[in-house]
Short mmCIF file of C-alpha atoms in Angstrom, two decimals:
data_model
loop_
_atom_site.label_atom_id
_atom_site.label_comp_id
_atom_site.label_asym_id
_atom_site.label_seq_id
_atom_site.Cartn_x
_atom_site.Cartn_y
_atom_site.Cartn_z
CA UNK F 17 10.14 33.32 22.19
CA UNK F 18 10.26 36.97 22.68
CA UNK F 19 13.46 37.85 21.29
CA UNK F 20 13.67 38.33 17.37
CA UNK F 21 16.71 39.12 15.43
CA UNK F 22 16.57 42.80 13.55
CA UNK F 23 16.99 41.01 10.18
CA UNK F 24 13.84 39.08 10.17
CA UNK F 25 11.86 41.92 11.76
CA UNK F 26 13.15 44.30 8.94
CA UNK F 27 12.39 41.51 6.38
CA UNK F 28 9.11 40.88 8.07
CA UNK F 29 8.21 44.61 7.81
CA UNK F 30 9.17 45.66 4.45
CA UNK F 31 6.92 42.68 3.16
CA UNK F 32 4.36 44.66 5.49
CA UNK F 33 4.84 47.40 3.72
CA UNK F 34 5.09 46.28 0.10
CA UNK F 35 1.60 44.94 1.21
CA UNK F 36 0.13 48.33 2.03
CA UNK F 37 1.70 50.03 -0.92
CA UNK F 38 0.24 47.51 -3.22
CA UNK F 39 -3.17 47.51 -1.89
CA UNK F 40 -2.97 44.11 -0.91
CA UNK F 41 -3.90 45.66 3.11
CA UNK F 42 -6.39 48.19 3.02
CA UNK F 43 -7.91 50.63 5.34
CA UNK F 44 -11.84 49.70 6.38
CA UNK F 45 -13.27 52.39 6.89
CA UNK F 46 -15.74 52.94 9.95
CA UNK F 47 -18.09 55.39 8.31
CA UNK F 48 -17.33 58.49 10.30
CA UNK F 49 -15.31 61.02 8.48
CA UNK F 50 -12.97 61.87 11.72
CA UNK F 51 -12.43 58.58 12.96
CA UNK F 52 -11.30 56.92 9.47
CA UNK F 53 -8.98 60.17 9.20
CA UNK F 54 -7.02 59.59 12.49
CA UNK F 55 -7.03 55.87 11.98
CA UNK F 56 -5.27 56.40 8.54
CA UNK F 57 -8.11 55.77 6.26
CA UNK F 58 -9.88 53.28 8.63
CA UNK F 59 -9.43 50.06 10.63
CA UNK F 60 -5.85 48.69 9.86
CA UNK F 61 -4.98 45.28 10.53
CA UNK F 62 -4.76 44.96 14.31
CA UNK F 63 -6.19 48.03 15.10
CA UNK F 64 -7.38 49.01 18.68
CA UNK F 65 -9.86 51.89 18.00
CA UNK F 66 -11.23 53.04 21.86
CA UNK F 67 -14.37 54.97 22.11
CA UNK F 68 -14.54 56.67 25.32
CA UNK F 69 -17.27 58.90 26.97
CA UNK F 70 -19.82 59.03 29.85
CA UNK F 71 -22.88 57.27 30.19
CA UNK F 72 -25.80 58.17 27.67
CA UNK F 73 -23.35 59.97 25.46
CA UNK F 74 -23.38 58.12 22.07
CA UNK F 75 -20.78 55.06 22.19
CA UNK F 76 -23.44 52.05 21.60
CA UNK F 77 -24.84 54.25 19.22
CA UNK F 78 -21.15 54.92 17.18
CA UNK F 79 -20.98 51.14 17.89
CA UNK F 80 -23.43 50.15 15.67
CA UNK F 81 -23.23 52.78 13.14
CA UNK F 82 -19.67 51.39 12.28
CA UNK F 83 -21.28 47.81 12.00
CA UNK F 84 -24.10 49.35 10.01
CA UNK F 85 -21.39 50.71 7.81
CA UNK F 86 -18.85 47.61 7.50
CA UNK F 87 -21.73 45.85 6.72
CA UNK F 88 -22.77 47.71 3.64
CA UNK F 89 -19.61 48.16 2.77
CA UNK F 90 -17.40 45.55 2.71
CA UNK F 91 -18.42 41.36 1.68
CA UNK F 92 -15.89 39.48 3.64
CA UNK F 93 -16.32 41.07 7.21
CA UNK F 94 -17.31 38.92 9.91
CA UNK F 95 -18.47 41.25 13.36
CA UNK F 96 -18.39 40.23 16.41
CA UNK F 97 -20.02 42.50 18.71
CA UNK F 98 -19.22 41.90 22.55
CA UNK F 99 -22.15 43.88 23.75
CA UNK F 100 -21.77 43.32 27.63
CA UNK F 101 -24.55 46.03 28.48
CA UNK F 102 -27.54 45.68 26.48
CA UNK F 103 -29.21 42.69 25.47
CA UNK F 104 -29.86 41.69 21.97
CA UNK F 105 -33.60 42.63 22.59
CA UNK F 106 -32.98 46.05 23.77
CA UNK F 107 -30.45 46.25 20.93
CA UNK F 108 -33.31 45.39 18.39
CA UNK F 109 -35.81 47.84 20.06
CA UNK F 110 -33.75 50.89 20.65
CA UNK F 111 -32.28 50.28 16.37
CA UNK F 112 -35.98 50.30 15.55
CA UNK F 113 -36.61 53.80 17.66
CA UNK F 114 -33.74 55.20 16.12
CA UNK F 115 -34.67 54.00 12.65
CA UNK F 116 -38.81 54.74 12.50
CA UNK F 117 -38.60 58.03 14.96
CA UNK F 118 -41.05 55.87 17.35
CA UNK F 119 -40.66 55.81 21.32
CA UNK F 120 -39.86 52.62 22.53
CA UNK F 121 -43.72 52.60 23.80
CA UNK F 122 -45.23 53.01 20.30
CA UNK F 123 -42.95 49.99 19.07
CA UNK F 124 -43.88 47.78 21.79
CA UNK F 125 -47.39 48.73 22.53
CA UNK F 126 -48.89 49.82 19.59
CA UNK F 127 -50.32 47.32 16.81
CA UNK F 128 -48.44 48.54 13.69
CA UNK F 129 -50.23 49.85 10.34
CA UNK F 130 -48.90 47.54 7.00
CA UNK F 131 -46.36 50.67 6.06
CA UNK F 132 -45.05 50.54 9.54
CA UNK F 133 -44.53 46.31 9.58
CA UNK F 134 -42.49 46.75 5.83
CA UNK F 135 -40.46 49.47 7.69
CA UNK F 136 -39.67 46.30 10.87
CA UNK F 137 -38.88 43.95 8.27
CA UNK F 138 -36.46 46.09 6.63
CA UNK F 139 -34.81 46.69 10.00
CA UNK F 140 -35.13 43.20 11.32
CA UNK F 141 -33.49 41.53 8.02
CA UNK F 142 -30.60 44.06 8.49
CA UNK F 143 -30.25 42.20 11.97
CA UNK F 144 -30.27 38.58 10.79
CA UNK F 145 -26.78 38.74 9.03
CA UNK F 146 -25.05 35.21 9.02
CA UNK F 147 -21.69 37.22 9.29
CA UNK F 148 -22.79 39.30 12.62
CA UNK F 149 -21.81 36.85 15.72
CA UNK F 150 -23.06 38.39 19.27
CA UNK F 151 -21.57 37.80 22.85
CA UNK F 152 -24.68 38.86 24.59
CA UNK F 153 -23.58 38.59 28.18
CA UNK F 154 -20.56 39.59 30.26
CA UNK F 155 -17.68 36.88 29.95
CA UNK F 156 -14.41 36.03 31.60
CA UNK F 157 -11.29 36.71 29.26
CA UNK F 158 -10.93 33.18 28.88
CA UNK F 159 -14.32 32.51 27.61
CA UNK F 160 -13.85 35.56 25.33
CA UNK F 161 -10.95 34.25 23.77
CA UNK F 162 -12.60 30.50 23.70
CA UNK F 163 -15.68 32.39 21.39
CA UNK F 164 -12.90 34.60 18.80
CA UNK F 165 -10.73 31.38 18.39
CA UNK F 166 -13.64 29.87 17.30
CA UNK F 167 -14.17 32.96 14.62
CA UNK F 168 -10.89 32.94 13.72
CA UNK F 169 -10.87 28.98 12.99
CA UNK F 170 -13.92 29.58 11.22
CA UNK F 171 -13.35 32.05 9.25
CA UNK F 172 -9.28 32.47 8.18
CA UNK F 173 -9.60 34.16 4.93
CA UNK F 174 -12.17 36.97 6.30
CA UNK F 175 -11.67 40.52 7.88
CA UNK F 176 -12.60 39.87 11.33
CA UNK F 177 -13.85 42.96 13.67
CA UNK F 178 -14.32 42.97 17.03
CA UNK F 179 -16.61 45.60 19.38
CA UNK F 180 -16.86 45.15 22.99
CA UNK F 181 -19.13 47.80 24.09
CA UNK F 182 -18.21 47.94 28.04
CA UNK F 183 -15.45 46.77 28.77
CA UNK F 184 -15.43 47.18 32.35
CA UNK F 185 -18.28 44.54 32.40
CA UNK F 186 -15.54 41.54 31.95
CA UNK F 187 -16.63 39.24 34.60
CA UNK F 188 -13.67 38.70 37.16
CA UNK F 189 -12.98 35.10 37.89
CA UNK F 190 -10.06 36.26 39.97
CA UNK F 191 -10.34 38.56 42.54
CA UNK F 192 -10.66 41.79 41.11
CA UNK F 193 -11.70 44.09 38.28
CA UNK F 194 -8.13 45.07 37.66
CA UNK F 195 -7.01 41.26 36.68
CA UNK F 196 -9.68 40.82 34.90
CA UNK F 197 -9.06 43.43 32.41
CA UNK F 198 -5.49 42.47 32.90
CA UNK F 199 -6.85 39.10 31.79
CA UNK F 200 -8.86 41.00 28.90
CA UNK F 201 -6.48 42.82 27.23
CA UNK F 202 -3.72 40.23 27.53
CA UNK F 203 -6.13 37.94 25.16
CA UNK F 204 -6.56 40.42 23.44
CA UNK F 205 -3.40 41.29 22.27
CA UNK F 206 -2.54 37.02 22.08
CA UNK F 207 -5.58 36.92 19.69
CA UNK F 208 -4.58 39.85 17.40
CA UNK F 209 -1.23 37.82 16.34
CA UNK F 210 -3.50 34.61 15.68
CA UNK F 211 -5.21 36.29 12.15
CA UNK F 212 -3.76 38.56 9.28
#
């Protein structure tokens, strides 16, 4: 049913409230002074935080400094991280770059010294997190939802964010790109109402 009286919404909403003003609901904050200052302090429940710029300018790279930084940060986050682009591997590789100041060359090609395998284990154990979940391929929005149902059913009592880094890569099961990100964000917006 779509159609709510004003009384329960009100009621419904101050109890919202009373939740934020007690600190019960609390801002997560993404690690990057300007974004947690527009977004209030951080990600709110139900937040829909878009990160929007060309090719090659930074977003995967934002992308996993905020799951870097919820990480650290907070015990009872689960991530899932919808990366439609890259692959895990290239994921792996390009963090390592980033990390050691290495091309991706010298990482792949070059038998590391003992100093430099301590400095990949580091980096590789921050990878194997049991609360880090990754879609690794473009989906459908049906599959997508199947997957965060699943997260959700799994884990109810934990903060639960999800990062699809290009979205235009939903796969269309229906005829065009349009209805498939109709498709998209109508899950989307279905799933958000499913968890606190």
């Amino acid at each position: 049913m779509a159609l709510y009286q004003s009384t329960e919404l009100t009621n419904t909403t101050v109890t919202l409230i009373n939740k934020f003003q007690t600190g019960e609901i609390k801002p997560i904050s993404v690690g990057i002074p300007h974004l947690d200052k527009v977004l209030m302090g951080g990600l709110l429940p139900s937040t829909i935080l878009g990160i929007i710029a060309r090719s090659q300018n930074g977003k995967s790279f934002d992308l996993e400094r905020i799951q870097r930084h919820l990480l650290d940060t907070q015990d009872d986050v689960v991530i899932v991280n919808c990366n439609w682009e890259l692959t895990f591997f290239k994921i792996l590789v390009r963090d390592i770059c980033q990390r050691t100041g290495q091309t991706m060359d010298q990482v792949l090609f070059n038998n590391p010294t003992e100093e430099e395998l301590k400095k990949l284990s580091e980096i590789c154990k921050s990878h194997r997190n049991e609360n880090i979940y990754y879609q690794n391929e473009p989906v459908n929005a049906k599959q997508f939802a199947i997957d965060i149902e699943s997260i959700i059913t799994k884990y109810p009592d934990k903060k639960i964010v999800v990062s699809i880094d290009n979205l235009e890569n939903v796969l269309d099961e229906k005829g065009s790109q349009k209805t498939a990100m109709d498709a998209l964000l109508y899950e989307i917006n279905r799933l958000k109402g499913l968890h606190p």
